[in-house]
Short mmCIF file of C-alpha atoms in Angstrom, two decimals:
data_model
loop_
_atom_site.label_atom_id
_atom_site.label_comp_id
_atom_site.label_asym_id
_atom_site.label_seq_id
_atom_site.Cartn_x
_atom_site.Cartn_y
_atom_site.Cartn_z
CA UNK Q 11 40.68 -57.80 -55.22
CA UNK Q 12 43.61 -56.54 -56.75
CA UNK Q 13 45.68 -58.76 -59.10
CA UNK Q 14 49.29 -58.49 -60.41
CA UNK Q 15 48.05 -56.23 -63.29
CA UNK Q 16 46.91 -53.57 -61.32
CA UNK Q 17 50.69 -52.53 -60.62
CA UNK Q 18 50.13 -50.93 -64.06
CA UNK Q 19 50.92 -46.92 -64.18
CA UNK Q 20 48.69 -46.74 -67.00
CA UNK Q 21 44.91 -47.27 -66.11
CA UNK Q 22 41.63 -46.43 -67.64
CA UNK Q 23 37.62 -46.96 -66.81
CA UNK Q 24 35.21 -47.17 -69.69
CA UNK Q 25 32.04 -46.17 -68.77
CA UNK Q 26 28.95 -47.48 -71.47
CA UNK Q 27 25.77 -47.26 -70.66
CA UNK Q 28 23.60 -48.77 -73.68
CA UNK Q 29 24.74 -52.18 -73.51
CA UNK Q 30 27.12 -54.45 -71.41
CA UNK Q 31 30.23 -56.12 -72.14
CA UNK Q 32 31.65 -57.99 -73.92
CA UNK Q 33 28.42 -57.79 -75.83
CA UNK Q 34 29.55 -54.25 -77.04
CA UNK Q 35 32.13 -55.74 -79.68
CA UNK Q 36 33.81 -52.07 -80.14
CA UNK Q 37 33.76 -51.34 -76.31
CA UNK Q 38 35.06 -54.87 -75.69
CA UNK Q 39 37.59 -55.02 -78.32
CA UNK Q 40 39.23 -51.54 -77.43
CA UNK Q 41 39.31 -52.83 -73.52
CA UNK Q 42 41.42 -55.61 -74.77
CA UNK Q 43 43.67 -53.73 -76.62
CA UNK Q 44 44.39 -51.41 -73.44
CA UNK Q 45 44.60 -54.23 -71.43
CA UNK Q 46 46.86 -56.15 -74.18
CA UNK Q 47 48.92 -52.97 -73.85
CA UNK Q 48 50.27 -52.74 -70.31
CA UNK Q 49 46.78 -50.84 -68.73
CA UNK Q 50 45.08 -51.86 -66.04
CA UNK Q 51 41.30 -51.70 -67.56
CA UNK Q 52 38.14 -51.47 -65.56
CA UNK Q 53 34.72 -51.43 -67.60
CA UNK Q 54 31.22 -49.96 -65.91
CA UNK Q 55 28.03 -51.39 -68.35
CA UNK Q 56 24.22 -52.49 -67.37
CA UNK Q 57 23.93 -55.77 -66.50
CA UNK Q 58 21.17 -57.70 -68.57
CA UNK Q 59 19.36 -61.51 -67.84
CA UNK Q 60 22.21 -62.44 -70.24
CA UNK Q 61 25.24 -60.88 -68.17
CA UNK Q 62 23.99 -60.78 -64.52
CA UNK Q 63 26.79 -60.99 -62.80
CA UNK Q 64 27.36 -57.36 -61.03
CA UNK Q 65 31.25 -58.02 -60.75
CA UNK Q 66 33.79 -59.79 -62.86
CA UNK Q 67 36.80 -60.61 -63.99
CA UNK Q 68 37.37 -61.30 -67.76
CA UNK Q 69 40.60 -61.53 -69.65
CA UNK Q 70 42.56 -59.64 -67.37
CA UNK Q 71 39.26 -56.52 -67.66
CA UNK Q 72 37.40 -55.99 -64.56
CA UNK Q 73 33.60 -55.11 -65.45
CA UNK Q 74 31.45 -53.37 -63.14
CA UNK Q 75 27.71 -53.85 -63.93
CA UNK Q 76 24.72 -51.98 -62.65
CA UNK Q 77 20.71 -52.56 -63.19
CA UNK Q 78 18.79 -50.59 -64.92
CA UNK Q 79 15.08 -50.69 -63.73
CA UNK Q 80 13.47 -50.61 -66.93
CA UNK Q 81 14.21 -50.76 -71.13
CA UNK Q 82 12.90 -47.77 -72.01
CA UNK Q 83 11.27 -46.52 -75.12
CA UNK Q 84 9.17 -43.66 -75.00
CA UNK Q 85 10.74 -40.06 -74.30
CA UNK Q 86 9.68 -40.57 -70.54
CA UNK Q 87 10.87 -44.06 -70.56
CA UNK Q 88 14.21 -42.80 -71.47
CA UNK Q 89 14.63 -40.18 -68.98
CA UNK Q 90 13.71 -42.63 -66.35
CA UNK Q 91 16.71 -44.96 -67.77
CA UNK Q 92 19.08 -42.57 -67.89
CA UNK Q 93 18.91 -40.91 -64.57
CA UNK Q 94 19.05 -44.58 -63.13
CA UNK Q 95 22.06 -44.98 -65.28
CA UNK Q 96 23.83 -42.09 -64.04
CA UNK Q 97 23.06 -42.66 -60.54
CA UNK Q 98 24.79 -45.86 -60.59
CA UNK Q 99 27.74 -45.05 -63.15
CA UNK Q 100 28.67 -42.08 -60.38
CA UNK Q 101 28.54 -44.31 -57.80
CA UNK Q 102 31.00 -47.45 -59.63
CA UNK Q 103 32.88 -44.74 -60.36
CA UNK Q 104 33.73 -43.93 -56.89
CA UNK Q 105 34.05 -48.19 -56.24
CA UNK Q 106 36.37 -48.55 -59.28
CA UNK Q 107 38.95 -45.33 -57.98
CA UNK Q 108 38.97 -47.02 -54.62
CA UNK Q 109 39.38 -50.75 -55.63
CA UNK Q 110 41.67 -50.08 -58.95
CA UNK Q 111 42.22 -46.05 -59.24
CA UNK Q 112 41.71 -44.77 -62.94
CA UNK Q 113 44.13 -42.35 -65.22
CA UNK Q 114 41.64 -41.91 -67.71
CA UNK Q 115 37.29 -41.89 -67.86
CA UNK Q 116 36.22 -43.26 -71.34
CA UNK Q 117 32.29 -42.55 -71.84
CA UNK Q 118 30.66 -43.76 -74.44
CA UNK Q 119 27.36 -42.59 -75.90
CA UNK Q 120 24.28 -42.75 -76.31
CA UNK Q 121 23.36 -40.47 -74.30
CA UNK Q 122 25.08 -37.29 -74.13
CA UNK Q 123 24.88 -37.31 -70.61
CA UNK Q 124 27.93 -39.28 -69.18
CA UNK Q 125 29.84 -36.16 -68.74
CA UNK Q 126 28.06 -35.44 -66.06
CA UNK Q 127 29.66 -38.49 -63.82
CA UNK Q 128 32.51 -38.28 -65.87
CA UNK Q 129 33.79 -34.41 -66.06
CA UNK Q 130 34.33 -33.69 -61.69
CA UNK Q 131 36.95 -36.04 -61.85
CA UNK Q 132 39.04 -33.97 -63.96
CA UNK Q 133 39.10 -31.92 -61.30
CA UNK Q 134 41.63 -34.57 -59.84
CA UNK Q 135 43.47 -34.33 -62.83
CA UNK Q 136 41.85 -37.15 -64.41
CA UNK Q 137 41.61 -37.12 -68.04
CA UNK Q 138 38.32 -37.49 -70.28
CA UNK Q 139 37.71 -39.59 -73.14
CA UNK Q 140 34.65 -39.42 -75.35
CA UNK Q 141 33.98 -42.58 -77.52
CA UNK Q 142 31.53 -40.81 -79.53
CA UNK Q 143 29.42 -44.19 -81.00
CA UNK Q 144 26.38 -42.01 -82.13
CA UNK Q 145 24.98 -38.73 -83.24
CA UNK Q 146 22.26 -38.49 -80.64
CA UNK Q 147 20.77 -35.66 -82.12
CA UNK Q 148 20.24 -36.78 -85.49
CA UNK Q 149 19.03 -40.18 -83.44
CA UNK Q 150 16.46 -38.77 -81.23
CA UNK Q 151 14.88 -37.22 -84.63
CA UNK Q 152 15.44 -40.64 -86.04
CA UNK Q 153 13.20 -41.81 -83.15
CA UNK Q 154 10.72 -39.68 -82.30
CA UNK Q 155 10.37 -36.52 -85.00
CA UNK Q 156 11.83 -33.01 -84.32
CA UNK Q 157 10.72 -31.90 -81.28
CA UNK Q 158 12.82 -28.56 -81.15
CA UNK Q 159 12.91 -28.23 -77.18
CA UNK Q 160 14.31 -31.17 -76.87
CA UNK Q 161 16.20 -31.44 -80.01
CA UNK Q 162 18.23 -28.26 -78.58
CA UNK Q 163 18.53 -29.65 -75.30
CA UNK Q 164 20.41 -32.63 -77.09
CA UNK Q 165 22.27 -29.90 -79.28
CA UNK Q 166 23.41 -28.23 -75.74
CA UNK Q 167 24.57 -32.36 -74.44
CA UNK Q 168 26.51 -32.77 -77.02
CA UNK Q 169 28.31 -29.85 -77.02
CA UNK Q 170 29.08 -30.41 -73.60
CA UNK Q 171 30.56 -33.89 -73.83
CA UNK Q 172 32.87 -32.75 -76.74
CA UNK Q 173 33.59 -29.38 -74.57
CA UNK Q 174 34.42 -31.94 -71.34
CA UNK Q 175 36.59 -34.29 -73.06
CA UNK Q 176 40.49 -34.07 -73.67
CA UNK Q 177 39.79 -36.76 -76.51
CA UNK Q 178 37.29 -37.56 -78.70
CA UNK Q 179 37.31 -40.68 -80.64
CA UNK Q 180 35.19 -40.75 -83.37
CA UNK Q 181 33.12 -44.05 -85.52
CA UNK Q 182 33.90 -42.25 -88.80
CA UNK Q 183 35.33 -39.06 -90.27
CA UNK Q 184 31.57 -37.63 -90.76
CA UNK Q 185 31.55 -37.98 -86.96
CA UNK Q 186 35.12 -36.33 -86.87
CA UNK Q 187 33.68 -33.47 -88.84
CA UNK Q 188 31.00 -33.09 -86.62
CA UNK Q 189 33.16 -33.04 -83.47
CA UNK Q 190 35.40 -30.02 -85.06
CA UNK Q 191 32.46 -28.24 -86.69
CA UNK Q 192 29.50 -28.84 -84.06
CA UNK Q 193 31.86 -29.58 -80.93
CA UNK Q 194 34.26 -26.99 -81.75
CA UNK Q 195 37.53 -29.19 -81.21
CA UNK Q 196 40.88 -29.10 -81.88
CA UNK Q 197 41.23 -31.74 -85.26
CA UNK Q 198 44.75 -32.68 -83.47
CA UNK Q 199 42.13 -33.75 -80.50
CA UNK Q 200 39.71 -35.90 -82.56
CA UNK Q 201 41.12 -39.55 -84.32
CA UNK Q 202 38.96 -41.85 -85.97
CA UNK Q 203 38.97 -45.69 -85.26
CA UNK Q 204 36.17 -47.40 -87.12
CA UNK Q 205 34.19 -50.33 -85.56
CA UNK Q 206 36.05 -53.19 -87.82
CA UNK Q 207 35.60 -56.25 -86.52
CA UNK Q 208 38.56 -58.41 -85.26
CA UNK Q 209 39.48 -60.91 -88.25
CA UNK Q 210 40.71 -63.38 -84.90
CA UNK Q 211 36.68 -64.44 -84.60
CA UNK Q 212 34.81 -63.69 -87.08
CA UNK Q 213 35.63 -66.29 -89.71
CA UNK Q 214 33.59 -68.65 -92.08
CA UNK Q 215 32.65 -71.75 -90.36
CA UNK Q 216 30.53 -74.89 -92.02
CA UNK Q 217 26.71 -73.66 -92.03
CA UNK Q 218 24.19 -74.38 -89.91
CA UNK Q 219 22.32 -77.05 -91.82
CA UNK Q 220 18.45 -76.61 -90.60
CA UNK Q 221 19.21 -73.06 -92.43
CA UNK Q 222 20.27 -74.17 -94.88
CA UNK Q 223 17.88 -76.59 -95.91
CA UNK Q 224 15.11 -73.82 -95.86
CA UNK Q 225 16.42 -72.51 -99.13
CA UNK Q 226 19.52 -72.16 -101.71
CA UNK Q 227 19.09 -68.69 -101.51
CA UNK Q 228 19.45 -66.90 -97.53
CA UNK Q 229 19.09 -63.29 -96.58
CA UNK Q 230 20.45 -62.40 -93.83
CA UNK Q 231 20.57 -59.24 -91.07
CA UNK Q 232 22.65 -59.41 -87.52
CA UNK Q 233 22.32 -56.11 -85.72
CA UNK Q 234 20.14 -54.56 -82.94
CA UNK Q 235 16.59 -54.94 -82.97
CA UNK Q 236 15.43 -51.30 -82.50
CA UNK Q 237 12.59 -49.33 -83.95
CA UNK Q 238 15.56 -47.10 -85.70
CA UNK Q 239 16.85 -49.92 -87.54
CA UNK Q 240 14.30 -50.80 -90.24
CA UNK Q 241 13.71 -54.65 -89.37
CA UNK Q 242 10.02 -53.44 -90.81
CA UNK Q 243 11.32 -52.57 -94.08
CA UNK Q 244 12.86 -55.69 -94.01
CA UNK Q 245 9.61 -57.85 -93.48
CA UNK Q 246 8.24 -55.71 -96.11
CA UNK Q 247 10.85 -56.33 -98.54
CA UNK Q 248 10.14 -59.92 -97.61
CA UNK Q 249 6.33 -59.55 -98.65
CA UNK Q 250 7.17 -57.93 -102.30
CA UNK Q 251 9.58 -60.54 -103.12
CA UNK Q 252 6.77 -63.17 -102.24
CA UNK Q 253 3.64 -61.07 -103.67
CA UNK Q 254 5.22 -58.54 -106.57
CA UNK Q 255 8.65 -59.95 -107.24
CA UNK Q 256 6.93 -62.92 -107.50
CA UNK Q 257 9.39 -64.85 -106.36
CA UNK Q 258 9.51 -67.53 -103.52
CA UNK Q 259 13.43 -69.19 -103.63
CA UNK Q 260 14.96 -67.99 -100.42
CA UNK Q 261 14.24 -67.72 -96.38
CA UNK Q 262 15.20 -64.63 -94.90
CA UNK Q 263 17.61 -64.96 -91.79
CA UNK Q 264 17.16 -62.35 -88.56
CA UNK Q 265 20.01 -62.61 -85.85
CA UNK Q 266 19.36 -60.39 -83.04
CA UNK Q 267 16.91 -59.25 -79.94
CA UNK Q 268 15.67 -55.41 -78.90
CA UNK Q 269 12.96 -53.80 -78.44
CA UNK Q 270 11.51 -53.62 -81.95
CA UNK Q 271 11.53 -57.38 -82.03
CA UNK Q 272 8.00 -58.30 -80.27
CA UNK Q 273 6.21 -55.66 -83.19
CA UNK Q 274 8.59 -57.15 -86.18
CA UNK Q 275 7.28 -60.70 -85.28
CA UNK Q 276 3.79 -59.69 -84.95
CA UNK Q 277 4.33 -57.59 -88.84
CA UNK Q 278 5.69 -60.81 -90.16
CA UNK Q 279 2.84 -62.53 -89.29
CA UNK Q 280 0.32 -60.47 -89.99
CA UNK Q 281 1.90 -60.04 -93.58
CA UNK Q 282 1.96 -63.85 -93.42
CA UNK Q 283 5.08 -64.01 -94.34
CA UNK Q 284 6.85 -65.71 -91.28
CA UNK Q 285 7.29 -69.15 -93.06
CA UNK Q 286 10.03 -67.33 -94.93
CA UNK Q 287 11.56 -65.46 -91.94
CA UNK Q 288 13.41 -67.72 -88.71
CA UNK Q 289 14.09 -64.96 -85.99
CA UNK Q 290 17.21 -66.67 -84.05
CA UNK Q 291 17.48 -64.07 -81.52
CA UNK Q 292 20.82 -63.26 -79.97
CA UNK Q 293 23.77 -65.25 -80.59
CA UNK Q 294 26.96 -65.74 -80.08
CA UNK Q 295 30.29 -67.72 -80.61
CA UNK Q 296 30.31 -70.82 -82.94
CA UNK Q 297 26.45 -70.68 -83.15
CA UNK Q 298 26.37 -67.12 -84.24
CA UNK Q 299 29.08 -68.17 -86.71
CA UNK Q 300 27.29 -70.73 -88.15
CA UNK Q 301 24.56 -68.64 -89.04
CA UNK Q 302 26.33 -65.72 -90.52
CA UNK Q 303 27.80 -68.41 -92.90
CA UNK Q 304 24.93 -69.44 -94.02
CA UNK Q 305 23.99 -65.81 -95.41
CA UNK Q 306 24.42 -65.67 -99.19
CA UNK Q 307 23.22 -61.80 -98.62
CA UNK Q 308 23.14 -59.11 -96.04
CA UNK Q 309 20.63 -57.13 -95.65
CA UNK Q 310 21.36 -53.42 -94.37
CA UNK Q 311 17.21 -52.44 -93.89
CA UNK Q 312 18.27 -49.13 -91.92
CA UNK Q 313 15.93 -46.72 -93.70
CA UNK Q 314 17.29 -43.16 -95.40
CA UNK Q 315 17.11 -40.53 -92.59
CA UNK Q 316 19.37 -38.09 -91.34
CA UNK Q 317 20.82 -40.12 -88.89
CA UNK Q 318 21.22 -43.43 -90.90
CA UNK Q 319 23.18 -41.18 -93.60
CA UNK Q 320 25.71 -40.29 -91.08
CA UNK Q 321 26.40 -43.40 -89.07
CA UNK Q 322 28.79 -46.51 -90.51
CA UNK Q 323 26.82 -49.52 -90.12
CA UNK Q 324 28.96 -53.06 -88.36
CA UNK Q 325 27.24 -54.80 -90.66
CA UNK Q 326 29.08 -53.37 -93.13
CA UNK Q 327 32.33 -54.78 -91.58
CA UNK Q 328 30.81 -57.78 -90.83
CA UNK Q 329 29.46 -58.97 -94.44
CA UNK Q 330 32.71 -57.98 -95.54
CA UNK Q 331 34.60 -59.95 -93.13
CA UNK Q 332 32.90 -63.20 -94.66
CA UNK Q 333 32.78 -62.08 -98.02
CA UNK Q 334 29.45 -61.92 -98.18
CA UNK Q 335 27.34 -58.88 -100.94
CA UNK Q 336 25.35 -56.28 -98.99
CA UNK Q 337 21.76 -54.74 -100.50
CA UNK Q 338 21.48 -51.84 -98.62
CA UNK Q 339 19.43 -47.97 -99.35
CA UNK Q 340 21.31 -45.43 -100.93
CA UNK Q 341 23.08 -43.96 -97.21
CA UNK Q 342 26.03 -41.61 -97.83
CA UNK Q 343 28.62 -43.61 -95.42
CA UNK Q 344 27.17 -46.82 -96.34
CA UNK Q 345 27.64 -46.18 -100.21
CA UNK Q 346 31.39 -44.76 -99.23
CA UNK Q 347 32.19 -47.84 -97.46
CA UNK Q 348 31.65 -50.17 -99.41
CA UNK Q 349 31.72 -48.42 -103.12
CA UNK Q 350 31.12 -50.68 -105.95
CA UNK Q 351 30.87 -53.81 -103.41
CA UNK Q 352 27.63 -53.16 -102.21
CA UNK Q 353 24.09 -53.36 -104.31
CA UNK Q 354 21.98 -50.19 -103.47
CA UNK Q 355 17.96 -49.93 -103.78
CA UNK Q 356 17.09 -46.93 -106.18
CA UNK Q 357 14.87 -45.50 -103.96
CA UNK Q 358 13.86 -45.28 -100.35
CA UNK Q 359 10.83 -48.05 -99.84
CA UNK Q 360 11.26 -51.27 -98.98
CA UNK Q 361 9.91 -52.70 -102.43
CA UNK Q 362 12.85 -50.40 -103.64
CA UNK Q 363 14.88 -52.78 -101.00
CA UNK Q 364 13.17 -56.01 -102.50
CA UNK Q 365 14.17 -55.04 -105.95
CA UNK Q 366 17.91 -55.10 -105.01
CA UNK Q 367 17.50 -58.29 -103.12
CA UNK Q 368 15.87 -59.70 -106.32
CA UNK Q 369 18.82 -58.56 -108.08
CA UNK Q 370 21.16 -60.70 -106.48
CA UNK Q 371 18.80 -63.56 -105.67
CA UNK Q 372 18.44 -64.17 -109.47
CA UNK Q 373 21.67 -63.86 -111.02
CA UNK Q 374 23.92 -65.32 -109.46
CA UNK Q 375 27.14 -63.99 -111.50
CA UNK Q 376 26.52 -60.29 -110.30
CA UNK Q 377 26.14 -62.03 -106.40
CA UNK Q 378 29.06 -63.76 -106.61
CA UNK Q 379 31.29 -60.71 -108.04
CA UNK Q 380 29.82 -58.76 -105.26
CA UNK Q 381 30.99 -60.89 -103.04
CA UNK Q 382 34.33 -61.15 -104.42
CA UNK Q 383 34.34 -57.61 -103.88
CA UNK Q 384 33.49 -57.35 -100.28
CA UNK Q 385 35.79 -60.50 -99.27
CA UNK Q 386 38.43 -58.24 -101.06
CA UNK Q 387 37.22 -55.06 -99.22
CA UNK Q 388 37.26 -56.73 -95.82
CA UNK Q 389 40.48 -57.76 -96.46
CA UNK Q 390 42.58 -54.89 -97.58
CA UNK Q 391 39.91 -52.35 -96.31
CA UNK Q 392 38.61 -52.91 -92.99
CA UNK Q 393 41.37 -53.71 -90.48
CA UNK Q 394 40.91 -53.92 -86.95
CA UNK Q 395 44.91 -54.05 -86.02
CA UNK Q 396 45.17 -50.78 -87.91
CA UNK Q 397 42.11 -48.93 -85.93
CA UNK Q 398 43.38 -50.86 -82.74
CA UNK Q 399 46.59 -49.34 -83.30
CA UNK Q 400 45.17 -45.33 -84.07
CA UNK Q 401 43.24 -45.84 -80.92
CA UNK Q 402 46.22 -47.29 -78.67
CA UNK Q 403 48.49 -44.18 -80.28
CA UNK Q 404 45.72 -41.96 -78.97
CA UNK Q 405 45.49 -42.92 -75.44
CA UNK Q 406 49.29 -43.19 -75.08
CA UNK Q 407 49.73 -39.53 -76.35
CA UNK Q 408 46.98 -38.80 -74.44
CA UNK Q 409 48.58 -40.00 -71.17
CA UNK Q 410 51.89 -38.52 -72.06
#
């Protein structure tokens, strides 16, 4: 199995457990740049309907996938997934150190529970890399309310993974903080790379014309599909444009699947609003492009909550990227992203998020000097060859 790359002296295993590759843009894109580098990169994800395969070779990246018997939900649900996860993640990581042998174990969360795979083989004088992708406290409150026994149980995960790790690489510099103040690490031990998109595919393409004959006007959302990410508030934004706002110019665009999606559908059409909404589902390559150019605005529905106000959103990068104005609720690193480019709702309802659609929907100078704005932002702003090259600086110092 072994090709000319794995003569490489430098090698690394990612280990993600939420979803596979290269469907995880960050996890894929920071393989890639390892790989472009000289290591010899092996990734272990869960394999879905969409990536069944349980071995491949891709680019040059060898991915590892394991099943997962169930997409969990409920608090049960989730415990159920992740000791699944972990059972197989242990035992790839045994496969991929016989087949390919590993310098470094990069986990990336959710959950805080990797470690526990992850951590024995520093015992071999391995070295540990946490990707940290979310705040799973804050998200688990996000979720399911504040249940303090398991809230502090989360509290006592996290602080293990950061304790575990040699690295930490960090989504933003709130999560930096966090991994200093909460984790207690070392701030030479913690860099940030941000989840920018790579400008090589995500481009403006020539719209996809059944859109686009639904309206002048398209609102748009790509993202996950999860009962976190306010697809509801969405819909409901949808129904006070039509029934308050009054006004009926534009068809609202959803790219994306999850488990949220089944109970979105059924709101839309119980609100009777899905003659204004096409759900695509997922996406991907010149399709998804297509549609993304068709979006004259991006929705960013992710309701104000502890977690949302700490997390930086790809969508953010993505609108950007394509110039295109974001209406989004007043969320700390959303509004210090994008600063004057985005347009924020004045409150925290979704007619609040309907008013700030209707904003841009009706004058169409302010949209288009947004948009000017974020085309500018994505271009001197968000990078992805200056975050590849922070994360590449960390792994090298890292190795020595």
């Amino acid at each position: 199995m072994k090709t000319q790359a794995d003569h490489s002296d430098k090698s690394c295993v990612i280990v993600v457990e939420n979803l596979p590759v290269p469907f995880d843009r960050r996890v894929w894109q920071e393989a890639k740049v390892l790989h472009g580098a000289g290591w010899r990169v092996s990734v272990i994800c869960p394999r879905t309907e969409r990536y069944p395969a349980e071995f491949e070779e891709i680019d040059g990246i060898a991915v590892y996938r394991h099943p997962l018997p169930l997409e969990a939900r409920g608090t049960l649900g989730f415990v159920a997934e992740y000791a699944a996860a972990l059972f197989h993640e242990g035992r790839l990581l045994w496969r991929v150190y016989r087949e390919r042998g590993f310098d470094v174990v990069q986990i990336c969360n959710p959950p805080d529970l990797l470690f526990i795979v992850a951590a024995p083989w520093k015992l071999l004088g391995k070295k540990l890399v946490f990707d940290h992708h979310d705040v799973s406290p804050e998200l688990f409150v996000a979720k399911f309310g504040p249940r303090r026994l398991l809230l502090n149980t989360l509290k006592a995960l996290e602080w293990l993974t950061f304790k575990s790790a040699n690295l930490v690489i960090s989504t933003n510099e709130t999560f930096r903080e966090i991994a200093i103040r909460r984790g207690g690490k070392k701030p030479e031990d913690v860099v940030t790379v941000y989840s920018v998109p790579n400008s090589s595919w995500i481009r403006r393409v020539e719209p996809r014309a059944d859109i686009r004959a639904r309206s002048a006007n398209i609102l748009g959302y790509i993202g996950i599909i999860g009962d976190q990410d306010g697809l509801d508030h969405l819909i409901r934004a949808v129904d006070w444009l039509l029934r308050e706002g009054n006004y009926r110019d534009f068809h609202a665009v959803i790219i994306g699947d999850g488990t949220a999606l089944a109970s979105v559908r059924a709101l839309a059409a119980e609100l009777e609003v899905d003659d204004y909404v096409t759900f695509t589902g997922y996406l991907s390559g010149p399709e998804l492009l297509e549609c993304l150019s068709t979006f004259d605005i991006g929705v960013i529905p992710d309701p104000v909550n502890d977690y949302n106000d700490k997390i930086s959103m790809n969508k953010v990068f993505e609108y950007s990227a394509l110039g295109v104005p974001s209406v989004a609720y007043p969320l700390s690193e959303t509004q210090r992203l994008l600063g004057d480019a985005g347009t924020y709702a004045q409150g925290e309802t979704p007619a609040d998020l309907g008013r700030a659609c209707l904003t841009l929907l009706t004058d169409t100078q302010e949209r288009a000097m947004r948009a000017e704005r974020a085309r500018a932002l994505g271009e001197s702003a968000f990078s992805w060859e200056r975050e590849a090259g922070k994360y590449l600086g960390a792994f090298e110092r890292l190795h020595g």
